[in-house]
Short mmCIF file of N, CA and C in Angstrom, two decimals:
data_model
loop_
_atom_site.label_atom_id
_atom_site.label_comp_id
_atom_site.label_asym_id
_atom_site.label_seq_id
_atom_site.Cartn_x
_atom_site.Cartn_y
_atom_site.Cartn_z
N UNK N 1 1.15 -1.30 -0.21
CA UNK N 1 -0.18 -0.03 -0.28
C UNK N 1 0.83 1.37 -0.40
N UNK N 2 2.22 1.31 0.71
CA UNK N 2 2.55 2.45 1.01
C UNK N 2 3.46 2.50 -0.64
N UNK N 3 3.87 1.21 -1.18
CA UNK N 3 4.20 1.74 -2.17
C UNK N 3 3.16 2.55 -3.67
N UNK N 4 2.24 2.55 -3.32
CA UNK N 4 1.12 2.57 -4.59
C UNK N 4 0.72 3.84 -4.46
N UNK N 5 0.85 4.41 -2.64
CA UNK N 5 0.64 5.99 -2.47
C UNK N 5 1.88 6.51 -3.26
N UNK N 6 3.18 6.02 -2.87
CA UNK N 6 4.04 6.86 -3.55
C UNK N 6 4.22 6.86 -4.78
N UNK N 7 3.54 5.95 -5.32
CA UNK N 7 3.88 5.82 -6.85
C UNK N 7 2.59 7.13 -7.25
N UNK N 8 1.33 6.77 -6.34
CA UNK N 8 0.36 7.96 -6.90
C UNK N 8 0.86 9.20 -7.18
N UNK N 9 1.67 9.97 -5.42
CA UNK N 9 1.91 11.30 -5.28
C UNK N 9 3.09 11.34 -6.15
N UNK N 10 3.95 11.00 -6.80
CA UNK N 10 4.69 10.82 -7.73
C UNK N 10 4.23 11.25 -9.24
N UNK N 11 2.55 10.13 -9.58
CA UNK N 11 2.06 10.89 -10.35
C UNK N 11 1.97 12.30 -10.67
N UNK N 12 1.25 12.17 -9.67
CA UNK N 12 0.36 13.79 -9.65
C UNK N 12 1.62 14.80 -9.40
N UNK N 13 2.24 14.68 -8.70
CA UNK N 13 3.55 16.05 -8.95
C UNK N 13 3.82 15.97 -9.78
N UNK N 14 4.42 14.87 -10.90
CA UNK N 14 4.85 15.41 -12.12
C UNK N 14 3.73 15.84 -12.89
N UNK N 15 2.38 15.51 -13.01
CA UNK N 15 1.59 15.96 -13.82
C UNK N 15 1.05 17.79 -13.39
N UNK N 16 1.32 17.83 -11.97
CA UNK N 16 1.29 19.40 -11.47
C UNK N 16 2.95 20.08 -12.14
N UNK N 17 3.48 19.72 -12.71
CA UNK N 17 4.40 20.40 -13.23
C UNK N 17 4.42 20.52 -14.48
N UNK N 18 2.98 19.93 -14.95
CA UNK N 18 3.02 20.21 -16.79
C UNK N 18 2.47 21.51 -16.59
N UNK N 19 1.96 22.42 -15.53
CA UNK N 19 1.60 24.06 -15.63
C UNK N 19 2.74 24.42 -15.49
N UNK N 20 3.46 24.16 -15.03
CA UNK N 20 5.02 25.21 -14.75
C UNK N 20 5.54 25.80 -15.65
N UNK N 21 4.99 25.24 -17.24
CA UNK N 21 6.04 25.54 -18.11
C UNK N 21 6.18 27.05 -18.59
N UNK N 22 6.79 27.91 -18.92
CA UNK N 22 6.85 29.37 -19.77
C UNK N 22 5.74 29.72 -20.71
N UNK N 23 4.76 30.69 -20.40
CA UNK N 23 4.12 31.14 -21.97
C UNK N 23 4.56 31.35 -22.71
N UNK N 24 4.46 31.13 -24.15
CA UNK N 24 5.60 31.44 -25.50
C UNK N 24 4.63 32.83 -25.48
N UNK N 25 5.28 33.61 -26.10
CA UNK N 25 5.12 34.68 -26.39
C UNK N 25 4.34 34.47 -27.80
N UNK N 26 2.86 34.87 -28.17
CA UNK N 26 2.51 34.58 -29.47
C UNK N 26 3.42 35.18 -30.53
N UNK N 27 3.10 33.95 -31.38
CA UNK N 27 3.95 34.21 -32.83
C UNK N 27 3.59 35.79 -33.60
N UNK N 28 4.44 36.39 -34.13
CA UNK N 28 3.94 37.47 -35.15
C UNK N 28 3.20 36.93 -36.19
N UNK N 29 2.11 37.52 -36.82
CA UNK N 29 1.49 37.58 -37.82
C UNK N 29 2.27 38.51 -39.17
N UNK N 30 2.22 39.43 -38.68
CA UNK N 30 3.00 40.48 -39.81
C UNK N 30 4.80 40.83 -38.87
N UNK N 31 5.66 40.52 -39.39
CA UNK N 31 6.98 41.21 -37.86
C UNK N 31 7.56 41.85 -39.16
N UNK N 32 8.37 42.80 -38.43
CA UNK N 32 9.20 43.75 -38.54
C UNK N 32 9.74 44.15 -37.62
N UNK N 33 11.30 44.38 -38.16
CA UNK N 33 12.99 44.15 -37.56
C UNK N 33 12.98 46.14 -37.08
N UNK N 34 13.11 46.00 -35.81
CA UNK N 34 13.37 47.10 -35.51
C UNK N 34 14.88 47.13 -34.72
N UNK N 35 15.90 48.53 -35.55
CA UNK N 35 17.29 47.99 -34.95
C UNK N 35 17.82 49.36 -33.88
N UNK N 36 18.19 48.57 -32.83
CA UNK N 36 18.55 49.93 -32.03
C UNK N 36 19.90 49.47 -31.98
N UNK N 37 20.86 50.64 -30.65
CA UNK N 37 21.88 50.15 -30.48
C UNK N 37 22.13 49.23 -29.51
N UNK N 38 22.86 48.62 -29.23
CA UNK N 38 23.10 47.08 -28.36
C UNK N 38 23.63 48.21 -26.87
N UNK N 39 22.68 47.36 -25.84
CA UNK N 39 23.17 48.12 -24.66
C UNK N 39 24.74 48.06 -23.79
N UNK N 40 25.26 46.82 -24.35
CA UNK N 40 26.59 46.33 -23.97
C UNK N 40 27.76 46.19 -25.07
N UNK N 41 28.62 46.84 -25.34
CA UNK N 41 29.31 46.35 -26.85
C UNK N 41 30.56 47.06 -26.11
N UNK N 42 31.33 46.04 -27.02
CA UNK N 42 33.08 46.14 -26.72
C UNK N 42 33.68 46.22 -27.84
N UNK N 43 34.57 47.30 -27.89
CA UNK N 43 35.71 47.50 -29.24
C UNK N 43 36.28 46.27 -29.22
N UNK N 44 36.57 45.12 -28.48
CA UNK N 44 37.23 44.08 -29.11
C UNK N 44 36.29 43.32 -29.65
N UNK N 45 35.19 43.23 -29.44
CA UNK N 45 34.14 42.26 -30.20
C UNK N 45 34.36 42.41 -31.63
N UNK N 46 34.20 40.92 -32.64
CA UNK N 46 33.56 41.76 -34.15
C UNK N 46 32.13 41.55 -34.69
N UNK N 47 31.15 41.32 -33.43
CA UNK N 47 30.18 42.17 -33.92
C UNK N 47 29.38 43.74 -33.64
N UNK N 48 28.45 43.66 -34.64
CA UNK N 48 27.75 45.18 -34.57
C UNK N 48 27.73 46.02 -33.61
N UNK N 49 27.62 46.76 -33.45
CA UNK N 49 27.29 47.79 -32.46
C UNK N 49 25.70 47.78 -31.97
N UNK N 50 24.71 46.99 -33.46
CA UNK N 50 23.05 47.24 -33.19
C UNK N 50 22.59 45.82 -33.00
N UNK N 51 21.67 45.74 -32.84
CA UNK N 51 20.74 44.94 -32.28
C UNK N 51 19.48 45.01 -33.03
N UNK N 52 18.43 44.02 -32.24
CA UNK N 52 16.88 44.06 -33.35
C UNK N 52 16.25 43.67 -31.96
N UNK N 53 14.93 44.17 -32.61
CA UNK N 53 13.91 43.38 -32.25
C UNK N 53 12.61 43.27 -33.24
N UNK N 54 12.09 42.60 -32.91
CA UNK N 54 10.78 42.42 -33.97
C UNK N 54 9.34 42.64 -33.35
N UNK N 55 8.33 43.27 -33.76
CA UNK N 55 7.67 43.88 -33.38
C UNK N 55 5.72 43.26 -34.26
N UNK N 56 5.47 43.61 -34.08
CA UNK N 56 3.79 43.45 -35.15
C UNK N 56 3.60 44.27 -35.51
N UNK N 57 3.46 44.48 -36.43
CA UNK N 57 2.82 44.95 -37.97
C UNK N 57 1.20 45.17 -38.88
N UNK N 58 0.91 43.89 -37.82
CA UNK N 58 -0.67 43.14 -38.79
C UNK N 58 -1.60 44.69 -39.00
N UNK N 59 -1.81 44.73 -40.30
CA UNK N 59 -2.60 45.91 -40.22
C UNK N 59 -2.09 47.13 -40.69
N UNK N 60 -1.09 47.39 -40.17
CA UNK N 60 -0.26 48.71 -40.29
C UNK N 60 0.69 48.38 -41.53
N UNK N 61 0.55 47.34 -42.00
CA UNK N 61 1.95 47.10 -43.36
C UNK N 61 2.59 48.93 -43.63
N UNK N 62 1.26 48.93 -44.14
CA UNK N 62 1.54 49.91 -45.42
C UNK N 62 1.74 51.19 -44.75
N UNK N 63 1.55 51.63 -43.43
CA UNK N 63 1.25 52.74 -42.77
C UNK N 63 2.62 52.97 -42.30
N UNK N 64 3.87 53.26 -43.11
CA UNK N 64 5.00 53.56 -42.16
C UNK N 64 5.05 55.53 -41.28
N UNK N 65 4.34 55.98 -41.39
CA UNK N 65 4.44 56.63 -40.15
C UNK N 65 3.88 56.31 -38.52
N UNK N 66 2.82 54.86 -39.02
CA UNK N 66 2.76 54.33 -37.81
C UNK N 66 3.70 53.39 -37.25
N UNK N 67 4.02 52.84 -38.21
CA UNK N 67 5.13 51.93 -37.66
C UNK N 67 6.50 52.38 -36.98
N UNK N 68 6.80 53.61 -37.91
CA UNK N 68 8.05 54.95 -37.31
C UNK N 68 7.34 55.27 -36.16
N UNK N 69 6.78 55.78 -35.45
CA UNK N 69 6.00 56.32 -34.58
C UNK N 69 6.07 54.97 -33.51
N UNK N 70 5.40 53.95 -33.27
CA UNK N 70 6.27 52.66 -32.86
C UNK N 70 7.37 52.91 -32.43
N UNK N 71 8.42 52.62 -33.92
CA UNK N 71 9.95 52.19 -33.63
C UNK N 71 10.37 53.34 -32.76
N UNK N 72 10.36 54.77 -32.42
CA UNK N 72 10.15 55.89 -32.18
C UNK N 72 10.42 55.55 -30.61
N UNK N 73 9.12 54.96 -30.18
CA UNK N 73 8.66 54.77 -28.83
C UNK N 73 10.04 53.71 -28.14
N UNK N 74 10.68 53.36 -28.54
CA UNK N 74 12.01 52.94 -28.20
C UNK N 74 11.72 51.51 -28.11
N UNK N 75 13.12 50.25 -27.89
CA UNK N 75 12.78 48.97 -27.65
C UNK N 75 12.51 48.45 -26.52
N UNK N 76 11.75 47.51 -26.52
CA UNK N 76 11.16 46.23 -25.42
C UNK N 76 11.97 45.59 -24.69
N UNK N 77 12.96 45.55 -25.15
CA UNK N 77 14.48 44.72 -25.05
C UNK N 77 15.43 45.94 -23.54
N UNK N 78 15.69 44.85 -22.55
CA UNK N 78 16.33 45.48 -21.77
C UNK N 78 17.58 45.80 -22.59
N UNK N 79 18.41 44.49 -23.68
CA UNK N 79 19.47 45.08 -23.54
C UNK N 79 19.66 45.63 -25.32
N UNK N 80 19.12 46.27 -25.23
CA UNK N 80 18.56 47.80 -26.38
C UNK N 80 18.72 48.74 -25.61
N UNK N 81 19.18 49.87 -26.61
CA UNK N 81 19.27 51.17 -25.79
C UNK N 81 18.70 51.85 -26.86
N UNK N 82 17.67 53.45 -26.53
CA UNK N 82 16.50 54.23 -26.78
C UNK N 82 17.44 55.20 -27.39
N UNK N 83 18.34 55.20 -29.40
CA UNK N 83 18.81 56.33 -29.42
C UNK N 83 18.55 57.16 -29.78
N UNK N 84 16.75 57.49 -29.62
CA UNK N 84 16.33 58.66 -30.32
C UNK N 84 15.56 59.73 -28.77
N UNK N 85 15.93 61.21 -28.80
CA UNK N 85 15.36 61.81 -28.21
C UNK N 85 13.58 61.52 -27.94
N UNK N 86 13.63 62.25 -26.59
CA UNK N 86 11.91 61.79 -26.04
C UNK N 86 10.93 62.82 -27.09
N UNK N 87 9.64 62.07 -26.90
CA UNK N 87 8.67 62.75 -27.96
C UNK N 87 9.14 62.55 -29.67
N UNK N 88 10.02 61.98 -29.72
CA UNK N 88 10.55 62.21 -31.57
C UNK N 88 9.81 61.39 -32.74
N UNK N 89 8.92 62.35 -33.36
CA UNK N 89 8.05 61.53 -34.27
C UNK N 89 8.23 62.28 -35.53
N UNK N 90 7.08 60.91 -36.09
CA UNK N 90 7.50 61.18 -37.51
C UNK N 90 6.35 62.47 -38.30
N UNK N 91 6.89 63.23 -39.31
CA UNK N 91 6.01 64.01 -39.57
C UNK N 91 5.51 63.87 -40.79
N UNK N 92 6.51 63.21 -41.96
CA UNK N 92 6.05 62.16 -43.37
C UNK N 92 6.99 61.53 -43.69
N UNK N 93 6.27 61.05 -44.35
CA UNK N 93 7.09 59.85 -45.01
C UNK N 93 7.23 59.87 -46.75
N UNK N 94 8.22 59.98 -47.64
CA UNK N 94 7.58 60.37 -49.46
C UNK N 94 8.53 58.59 -50.01
N UNK N 95 8.21 58.40 -50.21
CA UNK N 95 8.85 57.40 -51.39
C UNK N 95 8.92 57.56 -53.18
N UNK N 96 10.59 57.87 -53.83
CA UNK N 96 10.66 58.65 -54.51
C UNK N 96 11.93 57.95 -55.09
N UNK N 97 11.76 57.72 -56.64
CA UNK N 97 13.52 57.47 -56.77
C UNK N 97 13.77 55.54 -56.05
N UNK N 98 13.44 54.86 -55.69
CA UNK N 98 14.23 54.03 -55.11
C UNK N 98 14.81 54.40 -54.33
N UNK N 99 14.20 55.88 -53.15
CA UNK N 99 14.54 56.53 -51.62
C UNK N 99 13.59 56.36 -51.20
N UNK N 100 13.65 56.40 -49.89
CA UNK N 100 12.49 56.53 -48.62
C UNK N 100 12.98 58.47 -48.06
N UNK N 101 12.20 59.03 -48.14
CA UNK N 101 12.65 60.84 -47.78
C UNK N 101 11.81 60.94 -46.75
N UNK N 102 12.47 60.73 -45.22
CA UNK N 102 11.54 60.78 -43.96
C UNK N 102 11.74 62.10 -43.15
N UNK N 103 10.71 62.70 -43.02
CA UNK N 103 11.08 64.18 -42.24
C UNK N 103 10.21 63.56 -40.65
N UNK N 104 11.22 63.86 -39.69
CA UNK N 104 10.74 63.79 -38.62
C UNK N 104 11.02 65.31 -37.61
N UNK N 105 10.57 65.14 -36.45
CA UNK N 105 10.33 66.08 -35.47
C UNK N 105 11.72 66.76 -34.78
N UNK N 106 11.58 68.24 -35.05
CA UNK N 106 12.79 68.89 -34.61
C UNK N 106 13.94 68.69 -34.08
N UNK N 107 12.83 67.90 -32.81
CA UNK N 107 13.82 67.25 -31.46
C UNK N 107 14.79 66.28 -31.87
N UNK N 108 14.57 65.83 -32.84
CA UNK N 108 15.74 64.72 -33.56
C UNK N 108 17.28 65.67 -34.29
N UNK N 109 17.12 66.79 -33.89
CA UNK N 109 18.21 67.55 -34.12
C UNK N 109 19.12 68.07 -33.05
N UNK N 110 18.75 67.64 -31.61
CA UNK N 110 19.58 67.70 -30.74
C UNK N 110 20.20 66.62 -30.77
N UNK N 111 20.65 65.36 -31.42
CA UNK N 111 21.41 64.44 -31.99
C UNK N 111 22.90 65.22 -32.23
N UNK N 112 23.68 64.94 -31.79
CA UNK N 112 25.38 65.33 -32.74
C UNK N 112 25.98 64.55 -32.91
N UNK N 113 27.17 64.12 -33.91
CA UNK N 113 28.35 63.20 -33.81
C UNK N 113 27.84 62.31 -34.29
N UNK N 114 28.62 61.32 -33.51
CA UNK N 114 28.36 59.72 -33.26
C UNK N 114 27.00 59.04 -32.64
N UNK N 115 26.45 60.04 -31.98
CA UNK N 115 24.89 59.63 -31.42
C UNK N 115 24.44 59.84 -32.09
N UNK N 116 24.11 60.99 -33.53
CA UNK N 116 23.51 61.37 -34.74
C UNK N 116 23.52 60.49 -35.55
N UNK N 117 24.86 60.02 -35.74
CA UNK N 117 24.87 58.86 -37.15
C UNK N 117 24.51 57.25 -36.30
N UNK N 118 24.54 57.12 -35.31
CA UNK N 118 24.39 55.67 -35.00
C UNK N 118 22.52 55.98 -34.82
N UNK N 119 21.95 57.06 -34.72
CA UNK N 119 20.88 57.34 -34.61
C UNK N 119 20.04 57.18 -36.06
N UNK N 120 20.74 57.37 -36.82
CA UNK N 120 20.57 57.30 -38.04
C UNK N 120 20.57 56.27 -39.02
N UNK N 121 21.71 55.47 -38.34
CA UNK N 121 21.70 54.34 -39.27
C UNK N 121 20.99 53.51 -38.57
N UNK N 122 20.49 53.57 -37.51
CA UNK N 122 19.34 52.37 -36.72
C UNK N 122 18.27 52.90 -37.54
N UNK N 123 18.03 53.62 -37.78
CA UNK N 123 16.70 54.20 -38.61
C UNK N 123 16.66 53.71 -39.72
N UNK N 124 18.08 54.39 -41.19
CA UNK N 124 17.90 53.65 -41.90
C UNK N 124 17.17 52.30 -42.18
N UNK N 125 18.37 51.47 -41.70
CA UNK N 125 18.51 50.29 -41.25
C UNK N 125 16.64 49.49 -41.35
N UNK N 126 16.01 50.28 -40.39
CA UNK N 126 14.84 49.84 -39.92
C UNK N 126 13.62 50.18 -41.29
N UNK N 127 13.90 51.10 -41.50
CA UNK N 127 13.04 51.69 -43.13
C UNK N 127 13.96 50.93 -44.23
N UNK N 128 14.81 50.57 -44.17
CA UNK N 128 15.34 49.86 -45.47
C UNK N 128 14.65 48.51 -45.11
N UNK N 129 14.40 47.95 -44.10
CA UNK N 129 14.07 46.34 -44.01
C UNK N 129 12.41 46.35 -43.92
N UNK N 130 11.53 47.61 -43.84
CA UNK N 130 10.09 47.17 -43.65
C UNK N 130 10.19 47.64 -45.84
N UNK N 131 10.81 48.87 -45.71
CA UNK N 131 10.38 48.92 -47.42
C UNK N 131 11.04 48.50 -48.39
N UNK N 132 12.29 47.96 -48.21
CA UNK N 132 13.19 47.26 -49.21
C UNK N 132 13.95 48.02 -50.18
N UNK N 133 13.68 49.53 -49.83
CA UNK N 133 14.16 50.22 -50.58
C UNK N 133 15.48 50.88 -49.67
N UNK N 134 16.94 51.06 -50.93
CA UNK N 134 18.01 51.24 -49.99
C UNK N 134 18.30 52.46 -49.90
N UNK N 135 18.21 53.69 -50.10
CA UNK N 135 18.43 55.03 -49.93
C UNK N 135 17.19 55.48 -49.17
N UNK N 136 17.88 56.02 -47.98
CA UNK N 136 16.58 56.39 -46.59
C UNK N 136 17.58 58.04 -46.69
N UNK N 137 17.15 58.84 -47.12
CA UNK N 137 17.20 60.38 -46.29
C UNK N 137 16.36 61.10 -45.03
N UNK N 138 17.28 61.38 -43.75
CA UNK N 138 16.41 61.91 -43.23
C UNK N 138 16.51 63.32 -42.86
N UNK N 139 15.63 64.07 -42.43
CA UNK N 139 15.51 65.43 -42.45
C UNK N 139 14.77 65.76 -41.52
N UNK N 140 15.18 66.99 -40.89
CA UNK N 140 14.04 67.87 -39.55
C UNK N 140 13.17 68.61 -40.33
N UNK N 141 11.98 68.73 -39.43
CA UNK N 141 11.15 69.67 -40.26
C UNK N 141 11.87 71.19 -40.48
N UNK N 142 12.41 71.69 -39.34
CA UNK N 142 12.92 73.30 -40.06
C UNK N 142 14.38 73.08 -39.41
N UNK N 143 15.22 72.40 -38.55
CA UNK N 143 16.64 72.43 -37.91
C UNK N 143 17.44 71.37 -38.70
N UNK N 144 18.56 71.72 -38.38
CA UNK N 144 19.14 71.62 -39.48
C UNK N 144 19.89 70.17 -38.54
N UNK N 145 20.79 69.04 -38.84
CA UNK N 145 20.79 67.81 -38.73
C UNK N 145 22.44 68.00 -37.93
N UNK N 146 23.24 68.45 -37.54
CA UNK N 146 24.70 68.64 -37.66
C UNK N 146 25.60 69.84 -38.36
N UNK N 147 24.60 70.50 -38.82
CA UNK N 147 25.04 71.60 -39.78
C UNK N 147 24.22 71.37 -41.23
N UNK N 148 23.91 70.10 -41.42
CA UNK N 148 23.21 69.40 -42.76
C UNK N 148 22.08 69.73 -43.03
N UNK N 149 21.40 69.65 -44.03
CA UNK N 149 20.02 70.13 -44.05
C UNK N 149 18.99 68.84 -44.13
N UNK N 150 19.80 67.57 -44.62
CA UNK N 150 19.33 65.87 -44.44
C UNK N 150 20.71 65.44 -44.32
N UNK N 151 20.65 64.14 -43.98
CA UNK N 151 21.47 63.08 -43.54
C UNK N 151 20.75 61.85 -44.47
N UNK N 152 21.35 61.25 -45.83
CA UNK N 152 21.58 60.36 -46.94
C UNK N 152 21.90 59.05 -45.94
N UNK N 153 21.19 57.73 -46.06
CA UNK N 153 22.36 56.49 -45.56
C UNK N 153 22.14 55.63 -46.55
N UNK N 154 22.77 55.27 -47.07
CA UNK N 154 22.69 53.81 -48.66
C UNK N 154 23.09 52.78 -47.62
N UNK N 155 22.24 51.85 -48.05
CA UNK N 155 22.93 50.38 -47.33
C UNK N 155 24.13 50.15 -47.50
N UNK N 156 24.50 49.64 -46.34
CA UNK N 156 25.84 49.60 -45.71
C UNK N 156 26.67 50.58 -45.75
N UNK N 157 26.47 51.97 -45.72
CA UNK N 157 26.95 53.09 -45.85
C UNK N 157 26.14 54.10 -44.53
N UNK N 158 26.97 54.83 -43.73
CA UNK N 158 28.42 54.58 -43.38
C UNK N 158 29.03 53.64 -42.67
N UNK N 159 30.14 53.39 -42.68
CA UNK N 159 30.06 51.87 -42.20
C UNK N 159 30.64 52.96 -40.78
N UNK N 160 29.86 51.98 -39.88
CA UNK N 160 30.25 52.37 -37.87
C UNK N 160 31.43 50.98 -37.30
N UNK N 161 31.85 50.34 -38.07
CA UNK N 161 32.30 48.96 -36.67
C UNK N 161 34.04 49.31 -37.76
N UNK N 162 35.15 50.01 -37.10
CA UNK N 162 35.86 50.08 -37.68
C UNK N 162 36.88 48.75 -37.59
N UNK N 163 37.99 48.61 -37.48
CA UNK N 163 38.81 47.75 -37.27
C UNK N 163 40.30 48.60 -36.47
N UNK N 164 40.21 49.46 -35.74
CA UNK N 164 40.87 49.55 -34.66
C UNK N 164 40.66 48.65 -33.29
N UNK N 165 42.00 48.61 -32.76
CA UNK N 165 42.34 47.40 -32.09
C UNK N 165 42.57 48.29 -30.80
N UNK N 166 42.16 48.34 -29.61
CA UNK N 166 42.24 49.09 -28.49
C UNK N 166 43.49 48.63 -28.10
N UNK N 167 44.56 49.31 -28.00
CA UNK N 167 45.82 48.92 -27.14
C UNK N 167 45.54 48.42 -25.25
N UNK N 168 46.32 47.21 -25.27
CA UNK N 168 45.91 46.66 -23.53
C UNK N 168 46.99 46.74 -22.72
N UNK N 169 46.80 47.64 -21.84
CA UNK N 169 48.12 48.35 -20.93
C UNK N 169 48.41 47.61 -20.13
N UNK N 170 49.67 46.96 -19.55
CA UNK N 170 49.82 46.12 -18.41
C UNK N 170 50.34 46.75 -17.88
N UNK N 171 49.81 46.72 -16.57
CA UNK N 171 49.94 47.52 -15.34
C UNK N 171 51.10 46.65 -14.46
#
């Protein structure tokens, strides 16, 4: 009798463990890939500084303004960083001659130097992935971007991963 009770308890325990599995995130119907800078980056790694996450675009596949505003909201993953200023929004999107012209709110112009470059490359990689166009021109409504009216990013340019290897100092 004792063996039967132990066997029954083991069966009940194993059945109760079936309810302890992680709930999978629902699969995305129409995924889009949003690119952001990675939270951790080492200059000695050969990995890129960019990471990505997938979001749902079902019902908005052709609404690039909606998708860009969703994108500007920032990453959901803690391993990625928000490269855009707070409250950055899309003003307009125009597709012409195999290029996408993206006008964003003026607060985007607060980015300068490498932060501006990284933000533009992330933005261009995201737009390229969604639209299939390989040239993205980014401008603000009325402000200059680091002294320029617009910044154009073509597929693969600019390159932000260099071959520089930092020297190691021995103590």
